[in-house]
Coordinates of C-alpha atoms in Angstrom, one line a residue:
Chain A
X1 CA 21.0 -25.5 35.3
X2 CA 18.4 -23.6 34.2
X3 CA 18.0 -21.7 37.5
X4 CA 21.7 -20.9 37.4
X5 CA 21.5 -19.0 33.9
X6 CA 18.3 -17.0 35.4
X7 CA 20.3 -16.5 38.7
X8 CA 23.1 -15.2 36.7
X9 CA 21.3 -12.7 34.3
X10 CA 19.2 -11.7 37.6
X11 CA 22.5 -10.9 39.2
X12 CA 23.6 -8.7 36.9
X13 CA 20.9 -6.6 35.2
X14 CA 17.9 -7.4 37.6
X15 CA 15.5 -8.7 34.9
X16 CA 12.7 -10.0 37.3
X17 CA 12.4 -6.6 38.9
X18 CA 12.6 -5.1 36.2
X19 CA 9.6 -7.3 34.4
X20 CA 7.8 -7.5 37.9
X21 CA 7.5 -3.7 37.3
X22 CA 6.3 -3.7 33.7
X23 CA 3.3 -5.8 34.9
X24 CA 2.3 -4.9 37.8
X25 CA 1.7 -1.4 36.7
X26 CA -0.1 -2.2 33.6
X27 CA -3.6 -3.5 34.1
X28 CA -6.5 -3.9 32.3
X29 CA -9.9 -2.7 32.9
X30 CA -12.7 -5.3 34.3
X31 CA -14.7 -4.9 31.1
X32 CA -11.9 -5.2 28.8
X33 CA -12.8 -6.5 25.7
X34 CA -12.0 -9.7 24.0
X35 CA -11.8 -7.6 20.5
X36 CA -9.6 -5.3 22.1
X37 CA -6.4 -8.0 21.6
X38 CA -6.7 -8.4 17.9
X39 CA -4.2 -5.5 17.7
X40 CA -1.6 -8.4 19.2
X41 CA -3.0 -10.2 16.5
X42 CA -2.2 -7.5 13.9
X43 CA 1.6 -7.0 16.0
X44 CA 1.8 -10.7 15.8
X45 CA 1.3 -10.7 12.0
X46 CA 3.9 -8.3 11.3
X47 CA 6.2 -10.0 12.9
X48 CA 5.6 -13.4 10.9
X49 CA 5.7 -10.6 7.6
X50 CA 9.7 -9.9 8.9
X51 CA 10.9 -13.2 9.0
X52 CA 8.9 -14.6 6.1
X53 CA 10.1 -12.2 4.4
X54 CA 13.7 -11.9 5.5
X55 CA 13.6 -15.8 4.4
X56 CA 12.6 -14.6 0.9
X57 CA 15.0 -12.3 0.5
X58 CA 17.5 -14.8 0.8
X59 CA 16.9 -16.2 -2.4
X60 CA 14.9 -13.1 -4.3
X61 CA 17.3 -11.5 -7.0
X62 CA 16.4 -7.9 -7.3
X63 CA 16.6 -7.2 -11.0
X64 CA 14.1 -7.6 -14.2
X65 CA 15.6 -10.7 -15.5
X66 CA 16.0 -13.2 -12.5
X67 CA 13.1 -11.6 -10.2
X68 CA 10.7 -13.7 -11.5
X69 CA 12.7 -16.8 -12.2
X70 CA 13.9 -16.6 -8.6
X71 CA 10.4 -16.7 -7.3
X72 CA 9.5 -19.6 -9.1
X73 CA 12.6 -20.7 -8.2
X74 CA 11.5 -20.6 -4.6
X75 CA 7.9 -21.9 -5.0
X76 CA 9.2 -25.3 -6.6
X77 CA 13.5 -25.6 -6.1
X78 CA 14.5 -24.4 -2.5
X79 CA 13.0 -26.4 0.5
X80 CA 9.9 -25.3 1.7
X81 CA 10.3 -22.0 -0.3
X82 CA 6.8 -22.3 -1.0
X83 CA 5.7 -22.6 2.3
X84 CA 7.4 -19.1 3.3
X85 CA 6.7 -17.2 0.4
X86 CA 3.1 -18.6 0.8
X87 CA 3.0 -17.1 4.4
X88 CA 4.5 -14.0 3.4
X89 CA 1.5 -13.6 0.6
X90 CA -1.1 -14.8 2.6
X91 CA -0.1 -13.4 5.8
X92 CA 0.1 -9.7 3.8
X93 CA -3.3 -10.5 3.2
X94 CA -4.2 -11.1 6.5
X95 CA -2.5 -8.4 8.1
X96 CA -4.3 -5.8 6.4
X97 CA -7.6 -7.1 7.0
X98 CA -6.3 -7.7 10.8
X99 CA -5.3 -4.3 10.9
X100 CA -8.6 -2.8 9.5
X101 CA -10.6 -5.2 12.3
X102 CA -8.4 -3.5 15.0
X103 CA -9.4 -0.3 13.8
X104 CA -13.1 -1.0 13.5
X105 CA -13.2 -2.5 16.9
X106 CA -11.1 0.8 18.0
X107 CA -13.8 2.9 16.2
X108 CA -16.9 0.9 17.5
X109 CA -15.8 1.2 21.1
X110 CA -14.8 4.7 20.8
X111 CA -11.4 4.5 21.9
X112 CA -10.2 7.3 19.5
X113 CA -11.2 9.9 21.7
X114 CA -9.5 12.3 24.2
X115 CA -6.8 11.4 25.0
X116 CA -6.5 8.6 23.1
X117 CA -6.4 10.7 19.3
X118 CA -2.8 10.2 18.6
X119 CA -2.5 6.8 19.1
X120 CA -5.3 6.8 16.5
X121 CA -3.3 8.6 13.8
X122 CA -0.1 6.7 14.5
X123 CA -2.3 3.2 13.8
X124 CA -4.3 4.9 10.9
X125 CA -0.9 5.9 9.2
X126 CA 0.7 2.2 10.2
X127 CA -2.6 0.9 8.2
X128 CA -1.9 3.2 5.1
X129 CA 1.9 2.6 5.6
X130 CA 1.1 -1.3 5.5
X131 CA -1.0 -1.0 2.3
X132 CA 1.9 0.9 0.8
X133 CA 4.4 -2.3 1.6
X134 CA 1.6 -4.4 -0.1
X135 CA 1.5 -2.3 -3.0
X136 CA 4.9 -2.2 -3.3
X137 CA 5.8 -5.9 -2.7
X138 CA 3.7 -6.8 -5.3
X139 CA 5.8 -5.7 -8.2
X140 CA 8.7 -7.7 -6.7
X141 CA 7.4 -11.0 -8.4
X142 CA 7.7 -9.1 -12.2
X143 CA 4.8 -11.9 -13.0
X144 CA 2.7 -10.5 -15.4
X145 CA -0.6 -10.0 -13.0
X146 CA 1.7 -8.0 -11.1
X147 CA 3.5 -6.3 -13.4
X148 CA 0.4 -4.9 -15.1
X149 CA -1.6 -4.1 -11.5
X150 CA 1.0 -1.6 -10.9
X151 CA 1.1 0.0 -14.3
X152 CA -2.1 0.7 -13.8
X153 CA -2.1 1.8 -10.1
X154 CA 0.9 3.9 -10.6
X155 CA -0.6 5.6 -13.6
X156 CA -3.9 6.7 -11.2
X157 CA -1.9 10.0 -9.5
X158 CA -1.0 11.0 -12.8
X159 CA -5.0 13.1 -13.3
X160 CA -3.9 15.1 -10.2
X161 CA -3.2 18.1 -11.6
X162 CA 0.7 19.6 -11.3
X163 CA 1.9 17.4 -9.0
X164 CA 0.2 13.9 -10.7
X165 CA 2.6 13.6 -13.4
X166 CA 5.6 14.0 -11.2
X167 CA 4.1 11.4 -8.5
X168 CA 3.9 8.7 -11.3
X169 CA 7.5 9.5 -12.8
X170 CA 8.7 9.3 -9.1
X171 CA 6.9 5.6 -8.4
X172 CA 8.2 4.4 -12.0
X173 CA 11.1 6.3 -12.2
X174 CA 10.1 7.5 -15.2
X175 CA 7.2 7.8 -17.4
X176 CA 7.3 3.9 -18.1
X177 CA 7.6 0.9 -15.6
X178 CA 11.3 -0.2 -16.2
X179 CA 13.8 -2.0 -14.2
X180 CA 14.3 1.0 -12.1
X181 CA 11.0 0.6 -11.4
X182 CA 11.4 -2.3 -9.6
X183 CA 14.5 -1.3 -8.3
X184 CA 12.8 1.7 -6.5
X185 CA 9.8 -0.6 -5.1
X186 CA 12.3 -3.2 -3.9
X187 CA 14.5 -0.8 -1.7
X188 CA 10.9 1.2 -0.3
X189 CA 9.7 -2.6 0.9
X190 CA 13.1 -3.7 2.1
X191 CA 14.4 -0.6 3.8
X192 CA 12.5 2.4 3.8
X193 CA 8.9 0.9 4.3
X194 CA 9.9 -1.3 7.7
X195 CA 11.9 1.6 8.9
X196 CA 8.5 4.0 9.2
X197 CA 6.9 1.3 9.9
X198 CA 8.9 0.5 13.2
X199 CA 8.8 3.9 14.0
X200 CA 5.4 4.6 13.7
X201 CA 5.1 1.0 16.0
X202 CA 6.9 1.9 18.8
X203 CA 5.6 5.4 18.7
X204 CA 2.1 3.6 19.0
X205 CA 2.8 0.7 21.3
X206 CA 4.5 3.6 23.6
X207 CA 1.1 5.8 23.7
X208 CA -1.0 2.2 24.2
X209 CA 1.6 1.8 27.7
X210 CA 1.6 5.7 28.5
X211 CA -2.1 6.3 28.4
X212 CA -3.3 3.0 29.5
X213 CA -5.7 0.1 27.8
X214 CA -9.1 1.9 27.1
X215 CA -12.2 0.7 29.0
X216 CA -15.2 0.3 26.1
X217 CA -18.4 2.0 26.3
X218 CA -20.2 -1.2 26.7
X219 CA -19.4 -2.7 30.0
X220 CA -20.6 -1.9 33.9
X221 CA -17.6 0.6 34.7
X222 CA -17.1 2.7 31.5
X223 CA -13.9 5.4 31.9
X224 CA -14.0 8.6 32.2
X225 CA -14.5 10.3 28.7
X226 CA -14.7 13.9 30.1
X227 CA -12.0 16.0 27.9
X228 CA -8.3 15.9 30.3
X229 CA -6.4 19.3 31.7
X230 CA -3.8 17.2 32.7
X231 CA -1.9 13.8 31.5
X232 CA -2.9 10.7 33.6
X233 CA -2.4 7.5 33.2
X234 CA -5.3 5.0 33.1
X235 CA -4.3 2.4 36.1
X236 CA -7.6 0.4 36.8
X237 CA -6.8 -0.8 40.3
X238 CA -9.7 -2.9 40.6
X239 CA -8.9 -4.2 36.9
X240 CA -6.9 -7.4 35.6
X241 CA -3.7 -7.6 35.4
X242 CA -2.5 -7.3 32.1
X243 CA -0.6 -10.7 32.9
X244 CA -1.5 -13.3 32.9
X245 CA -5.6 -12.3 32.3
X246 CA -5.1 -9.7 29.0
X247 CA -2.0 -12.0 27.7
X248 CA -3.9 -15.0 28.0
X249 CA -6.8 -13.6 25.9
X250 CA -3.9 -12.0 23.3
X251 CA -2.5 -15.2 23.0
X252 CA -5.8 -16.9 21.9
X253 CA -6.3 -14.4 19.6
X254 CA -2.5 -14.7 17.7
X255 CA -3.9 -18.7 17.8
X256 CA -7.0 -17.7 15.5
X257 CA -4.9 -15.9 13.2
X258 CA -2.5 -18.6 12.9
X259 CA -5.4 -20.9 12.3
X260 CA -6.7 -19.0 9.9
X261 CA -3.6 -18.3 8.1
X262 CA -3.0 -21.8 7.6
X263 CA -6.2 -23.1 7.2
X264 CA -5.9 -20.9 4.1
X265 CA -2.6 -21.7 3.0
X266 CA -3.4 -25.5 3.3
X267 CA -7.2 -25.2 1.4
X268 CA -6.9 -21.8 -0.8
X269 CA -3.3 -21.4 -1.0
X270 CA -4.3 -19.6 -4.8
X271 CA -6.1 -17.1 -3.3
X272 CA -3.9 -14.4 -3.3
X273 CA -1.8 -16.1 -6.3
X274 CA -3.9 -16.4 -9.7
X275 CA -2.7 -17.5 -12.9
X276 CA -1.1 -15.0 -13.6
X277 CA 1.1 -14.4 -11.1
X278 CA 3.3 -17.6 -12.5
X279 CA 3.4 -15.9 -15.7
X280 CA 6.4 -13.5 -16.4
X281 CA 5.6 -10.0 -17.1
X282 CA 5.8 -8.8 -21.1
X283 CA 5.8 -5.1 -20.9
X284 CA 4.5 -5.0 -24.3
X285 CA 1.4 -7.0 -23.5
X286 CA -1.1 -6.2 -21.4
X287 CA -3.4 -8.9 -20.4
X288 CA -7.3 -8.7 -20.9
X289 CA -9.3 -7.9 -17.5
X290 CA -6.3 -6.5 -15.5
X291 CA -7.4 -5.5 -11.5
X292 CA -5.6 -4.4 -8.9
X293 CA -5.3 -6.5 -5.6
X294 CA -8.1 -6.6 -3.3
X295 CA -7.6 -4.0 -1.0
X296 CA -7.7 -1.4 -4.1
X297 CA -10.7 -2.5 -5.6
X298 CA -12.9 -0.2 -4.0
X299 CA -11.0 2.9 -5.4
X300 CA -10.3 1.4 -8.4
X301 CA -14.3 0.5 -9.2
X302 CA -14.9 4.2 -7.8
X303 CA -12.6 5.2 -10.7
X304 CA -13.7 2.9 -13.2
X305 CA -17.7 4.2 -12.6
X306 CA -16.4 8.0 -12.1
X307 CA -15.3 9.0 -15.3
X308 CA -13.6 12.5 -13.8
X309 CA -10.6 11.0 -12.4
X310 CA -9.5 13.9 -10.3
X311 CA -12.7 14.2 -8.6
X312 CA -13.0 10.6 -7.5
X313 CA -9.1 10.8 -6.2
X314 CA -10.0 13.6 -4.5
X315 CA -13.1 12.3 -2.5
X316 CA -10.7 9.5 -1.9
X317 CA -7.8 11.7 -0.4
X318 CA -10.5 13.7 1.6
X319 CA -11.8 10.1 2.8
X320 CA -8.5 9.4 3.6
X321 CA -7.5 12.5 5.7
X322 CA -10.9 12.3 7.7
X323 CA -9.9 8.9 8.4
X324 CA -6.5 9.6 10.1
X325 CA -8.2 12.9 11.7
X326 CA -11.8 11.3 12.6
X327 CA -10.5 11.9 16.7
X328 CA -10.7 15.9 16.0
X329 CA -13.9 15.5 13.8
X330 CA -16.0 13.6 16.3
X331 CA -15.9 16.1 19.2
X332 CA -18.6 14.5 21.3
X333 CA -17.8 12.4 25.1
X334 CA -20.5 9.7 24.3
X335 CA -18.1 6.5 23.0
X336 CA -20.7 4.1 22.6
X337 CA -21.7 4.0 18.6
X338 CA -25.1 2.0 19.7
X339 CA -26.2 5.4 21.4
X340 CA -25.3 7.5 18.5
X341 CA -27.2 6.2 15.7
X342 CA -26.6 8.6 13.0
X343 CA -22.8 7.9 13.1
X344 CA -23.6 3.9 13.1
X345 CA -26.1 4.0 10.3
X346 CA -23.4 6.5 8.4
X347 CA -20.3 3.8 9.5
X348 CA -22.8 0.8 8.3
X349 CA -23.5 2.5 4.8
X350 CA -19.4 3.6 4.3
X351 CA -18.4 0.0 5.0
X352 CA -21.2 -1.6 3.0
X353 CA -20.8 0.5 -0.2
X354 CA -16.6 -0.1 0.8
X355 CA -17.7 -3.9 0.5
X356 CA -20.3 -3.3 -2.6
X357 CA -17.3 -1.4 -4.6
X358 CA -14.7 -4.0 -4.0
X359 CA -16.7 -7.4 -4.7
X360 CA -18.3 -5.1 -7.7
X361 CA -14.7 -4.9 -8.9
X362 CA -13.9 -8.1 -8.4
X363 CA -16.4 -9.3 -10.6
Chain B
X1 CA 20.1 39.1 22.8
X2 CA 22.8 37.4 21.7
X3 CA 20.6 33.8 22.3
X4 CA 17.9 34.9 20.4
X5 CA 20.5 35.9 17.6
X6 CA 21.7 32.9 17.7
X7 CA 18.3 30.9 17.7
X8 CA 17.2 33.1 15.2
X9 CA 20.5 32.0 13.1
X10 CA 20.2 28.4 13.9
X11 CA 16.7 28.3 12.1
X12 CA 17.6 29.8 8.8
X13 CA 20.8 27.6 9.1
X14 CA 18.3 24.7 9.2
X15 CA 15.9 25.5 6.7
X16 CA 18.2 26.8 4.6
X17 CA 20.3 23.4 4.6
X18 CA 16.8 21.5 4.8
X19 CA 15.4 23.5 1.6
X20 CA 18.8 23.0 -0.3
X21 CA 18.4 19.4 -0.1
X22 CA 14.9 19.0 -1.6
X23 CA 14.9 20.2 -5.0
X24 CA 17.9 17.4 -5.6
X25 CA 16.1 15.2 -3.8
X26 CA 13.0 15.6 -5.9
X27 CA 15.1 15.6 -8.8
X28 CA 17.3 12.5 -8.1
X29 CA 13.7 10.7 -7.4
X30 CA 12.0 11.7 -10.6
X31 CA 15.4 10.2 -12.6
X32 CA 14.7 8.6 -15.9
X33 CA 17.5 6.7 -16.6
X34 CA 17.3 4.1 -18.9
X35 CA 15.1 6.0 -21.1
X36 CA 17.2 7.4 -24.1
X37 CA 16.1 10.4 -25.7
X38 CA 16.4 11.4 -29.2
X39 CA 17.2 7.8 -30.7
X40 CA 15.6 7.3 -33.9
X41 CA 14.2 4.3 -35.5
X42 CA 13.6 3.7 -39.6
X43 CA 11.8 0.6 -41.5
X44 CA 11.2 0.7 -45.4
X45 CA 7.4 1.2 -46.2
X46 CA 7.0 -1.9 -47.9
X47 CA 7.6 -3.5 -44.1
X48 CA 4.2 -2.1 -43.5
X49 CA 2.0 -2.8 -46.3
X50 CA -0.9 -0.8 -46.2
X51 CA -3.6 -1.5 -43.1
X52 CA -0.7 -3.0 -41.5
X53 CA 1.1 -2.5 -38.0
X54 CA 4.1 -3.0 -36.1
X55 CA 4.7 -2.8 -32.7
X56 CA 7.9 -1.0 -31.2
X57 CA 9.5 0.5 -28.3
X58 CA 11.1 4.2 -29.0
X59 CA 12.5 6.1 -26.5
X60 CA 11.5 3.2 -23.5
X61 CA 7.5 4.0 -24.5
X62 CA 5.3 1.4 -26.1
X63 CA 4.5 2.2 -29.6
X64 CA 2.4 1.5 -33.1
X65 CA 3.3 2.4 -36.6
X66 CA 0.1 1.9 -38.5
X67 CA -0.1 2.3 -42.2
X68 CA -3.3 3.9 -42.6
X69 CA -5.6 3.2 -45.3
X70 CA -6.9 6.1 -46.0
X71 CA -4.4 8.6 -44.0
X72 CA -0.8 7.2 -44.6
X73 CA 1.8 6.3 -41.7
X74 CA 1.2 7.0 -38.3
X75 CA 3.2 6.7 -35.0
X76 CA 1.1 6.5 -31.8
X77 CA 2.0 5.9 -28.2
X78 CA 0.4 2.3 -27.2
X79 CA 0.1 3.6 -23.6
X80 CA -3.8 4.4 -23.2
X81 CA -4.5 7.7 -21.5
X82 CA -6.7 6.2 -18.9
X83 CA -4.6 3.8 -16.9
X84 CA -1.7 3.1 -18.4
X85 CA -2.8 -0.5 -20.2
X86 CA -1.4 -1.1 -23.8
X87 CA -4.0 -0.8 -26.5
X88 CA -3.5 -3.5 -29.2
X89 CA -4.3 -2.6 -33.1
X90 CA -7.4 -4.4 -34.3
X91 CA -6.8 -4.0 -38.1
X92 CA -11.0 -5.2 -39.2
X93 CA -12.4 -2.6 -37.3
X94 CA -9.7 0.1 -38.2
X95 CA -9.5 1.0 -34.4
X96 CA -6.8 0.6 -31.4
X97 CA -8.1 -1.4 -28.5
X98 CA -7.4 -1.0 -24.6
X99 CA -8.0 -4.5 -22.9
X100 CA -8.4 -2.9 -19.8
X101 CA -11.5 -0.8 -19.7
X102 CA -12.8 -0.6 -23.3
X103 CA -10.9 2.4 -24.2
X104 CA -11.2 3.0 -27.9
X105 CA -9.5 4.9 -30.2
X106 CA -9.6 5.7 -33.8
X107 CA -6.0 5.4 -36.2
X108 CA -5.3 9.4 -35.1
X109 CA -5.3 8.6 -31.8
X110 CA -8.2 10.6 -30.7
X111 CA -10.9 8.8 -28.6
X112 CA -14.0 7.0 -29.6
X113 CA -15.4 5.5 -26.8
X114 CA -14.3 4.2 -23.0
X115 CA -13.1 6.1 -19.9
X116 CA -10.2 8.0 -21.9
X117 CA -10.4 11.6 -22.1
X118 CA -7.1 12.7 -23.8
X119 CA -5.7 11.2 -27.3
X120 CA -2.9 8.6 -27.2
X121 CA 0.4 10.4 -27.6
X122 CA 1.5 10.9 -31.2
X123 CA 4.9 10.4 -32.0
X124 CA 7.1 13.0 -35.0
X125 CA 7.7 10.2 -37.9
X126 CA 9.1 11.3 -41.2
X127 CA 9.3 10.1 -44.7
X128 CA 12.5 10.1 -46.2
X129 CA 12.3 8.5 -49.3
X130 CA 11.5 4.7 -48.6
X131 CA 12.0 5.2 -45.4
X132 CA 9.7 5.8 -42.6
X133 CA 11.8 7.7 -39.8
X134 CA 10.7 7.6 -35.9
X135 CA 11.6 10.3 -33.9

């Protein structure tokens, strides 16, 4: 029976040649890297994010008077509602740190470099476009933790000069946070967010297929890193193939996400949901001690220690734009950070004060 | 010639229709609906006894009418200048509070202490008689 359905898709649109073809031309290099699948991890993640959260949206109510009611209303009324919403908080979580692992691994095996730069910017902008969809889920709750963590990081581009003011009344709609507010964060996570998001996916997954897996710095036959006159694709004959031997490996890794996902939804499932996030906002209240979520903590301690707001936002958008462009600023062939140790002690010291700042504003 | 005219046209067709659409654009995103202008509120003084507050919303903003001790009736934003955070009236010390960061402020507004640099936002009031008018 099951031959026959095959038989008859084969028949008509050829789908063993045509996934014969995908595999047998992509291999992977004989030194590939085991850390070089936690971007399936990271793809894998996202996808759990789209159908958690097309689950919640099934019950969310968009609006300043039931938004928070319906969340609660899935944590304790609808079946397992707390399980999804759970996964869709956690698993946020999870994705960005995912995310910023695949990009560390990226960095330490120098894979950003020629020819490789713009499939660097397309996953340094899918990071910052993924911190964006966390940001603005986390109004959609209207809980008062979250109500009053984006009140305060919507009020931060306001000490750019010019242009601040109008970046805060365009996030709020309007000076205050209102129920357009929530409105306008609603329809970026819902609709404009996944849209870039998928384009900026596909524009990366395409460059990962047209250029070829990288080979890291670290192994017996390390690629070619001499700067390219002409396109060519990176074909390892003597490599794996991607399938079953890279899959296998991807797959593992998707398992230790999952694990961890769960292990911390069944032992820490209020880690990413304090108190007061089952509290309903009161916009005329703020409550003592409010932080933004975890991945802004670093900024936000920069800001809180940096009295001149505009120069701490503007080290941080100079940070930022040497982080999507680091490819054009690191101009030299040798990819392996070990060899290069001014660059590894600098990486070390950016990570640990990143790490410093953020349990500093934590606490 | 006559394709490089008509490249030449093409462009300024483009940008043209492309720069037409972003100053709506930037305007329909930077829409404050919901936030009426020119409303006014009253009270009667002797709602606010002297070294008393009350709390209000005017105009969609946060606010505080204090009854100074030694200055008379004030209307201040509540919204601190730093982050955004609502600073709450602490009538022993005579000073307004931000939770947030520390931010303080004395009853004109004007900072004491904290991460603030700019005063809160004073709002026109008015005395008309008994009454105290906002706005």
């Amino acid at each position: 029976m099951w031959d026959k359905i095959i038989g008859w898709f084969e028949v008509r649109i050829g789908i063993g040649e045509l996934v014969k073809e995908g595999l047998d031309s992509c291999r992977a290099p004989k030194n590939v890297s085991i850390f070089q699948t936690i971007g399936c991890a990271a793809l894998a993640a996202f996808v759990i994010q789209v159908f958690t959260g097309f689950c919640l949206l099934l019950y969310y109510a968009p609006n300043t008077e039931q938004a928070f009611t319906s969340v609660q209303s899935i944590m304790q009324d609808i079946p397992y509602g707390w399980l999804f919403r759970t996964m869709h908080v956690v698993g946020g979580a999870l994705l960005l740190v995912t995310m910023t692992m695949h990009m560390l691994s990226v960095f330490v095996m120098g894979s950003y470099k020629n020819p490789r730069e713009m499939t660097w910017i397309a996953g340094g902008l899918l990071f910052f476009t993924t911190v964006f969809f966390a940001f603005s889920g986390n109004l959609l709750p209207w809980s008062q933790l979250n109500y009053w963590q984006t009140t305060i990081a919507t009020a931060i581009p306001s000490s750019f000069p010019y242009a601040g003011e109008f970046i805060t009344e365009v996030l709020r709609s309007g000076g205050q946070m209102s129920a357009l507010t929530l409105n306008r964060f609603f329809a970026l996570h819902v609709s404009f967010l996944p849209f870039v998001f998928f384009l900026l996916l596909v524009f990366h997954l395409f460059l990962v297929r047209r250029i070829g897996i990288s080979s890291p710095p670290f192994g017996t036959e390390p690629e070619n890193t001499s700067p390219r006159t002409a396109y060519r694709k990176e074909t390892y004959p003597d490599g794996h193939p991607v399938y079953p031997y890279f899959m296998v490996r991807a797959a593992f890794m998707v398992m230790v996400y999952l694990s961890v996902l769960f292990l911390l939804i069944t032992f820490l499932p209020g880690l990413f949901l304090p108190e007061g996030s089952v509290i309903q906002a009161n916009p005329l209240k703020t409550p003592a001690q409010v932080r933004p979520e975890w991945y802004l903590l670093a900024p936000y301690q920069m800001l809180k220690l940096i009295p001149n707001k505009f120069f701490t936002l503007s080290v941080q958008v100079i940070m930022g734009v040497l982080f999507i462009f680091w490819p054009f600023f690191d101009a030299r062939k040798e990819g392996n950070i070990l060899k290069r140790p001014l660059l590894f002690g600098l990486s070390l010291s950016v990570i640990t004060l990143w790490l410093v700042l953020t349990i500093w504003g934590r606490y | 010639m006559r394709r490089r005219f008509l490249k030449i046209m093409l462009a300024v067709l483009g940008f043209t229709a492309f720069g037409s659409l972003l100053y709506p654009l930037a305007r329909f995103l930077s829409a404050t609906r919901g936030e009426p202008k020119g409303k006014q509120l009253a009270f009667k003084k002797t709602e606010i006894p002297i070294g008393a507050a009350r709390d209000i919303v005017f105009n969609g903003t946060p606010a505080i009418i204090i009854n100074r001790p030694d200055g008379g009736f004030v209307a201040l934003s509540r919204v601190c200048t730093h982050l955004g955070c609502l600073v709450d009236y602490d009538k022993s010390k005579k000073r307004l509070l931000c939770p947030c960061h520390a931010g303080v402020y004395d009853l004109d507004g004007a900072v004491i202490s904290g991460l603030p640099t700019r005063p809160l936002r004073e709002i026109s009031l008015k005395i008309k008689g008994d009454d105290v008018v906002i706005g």
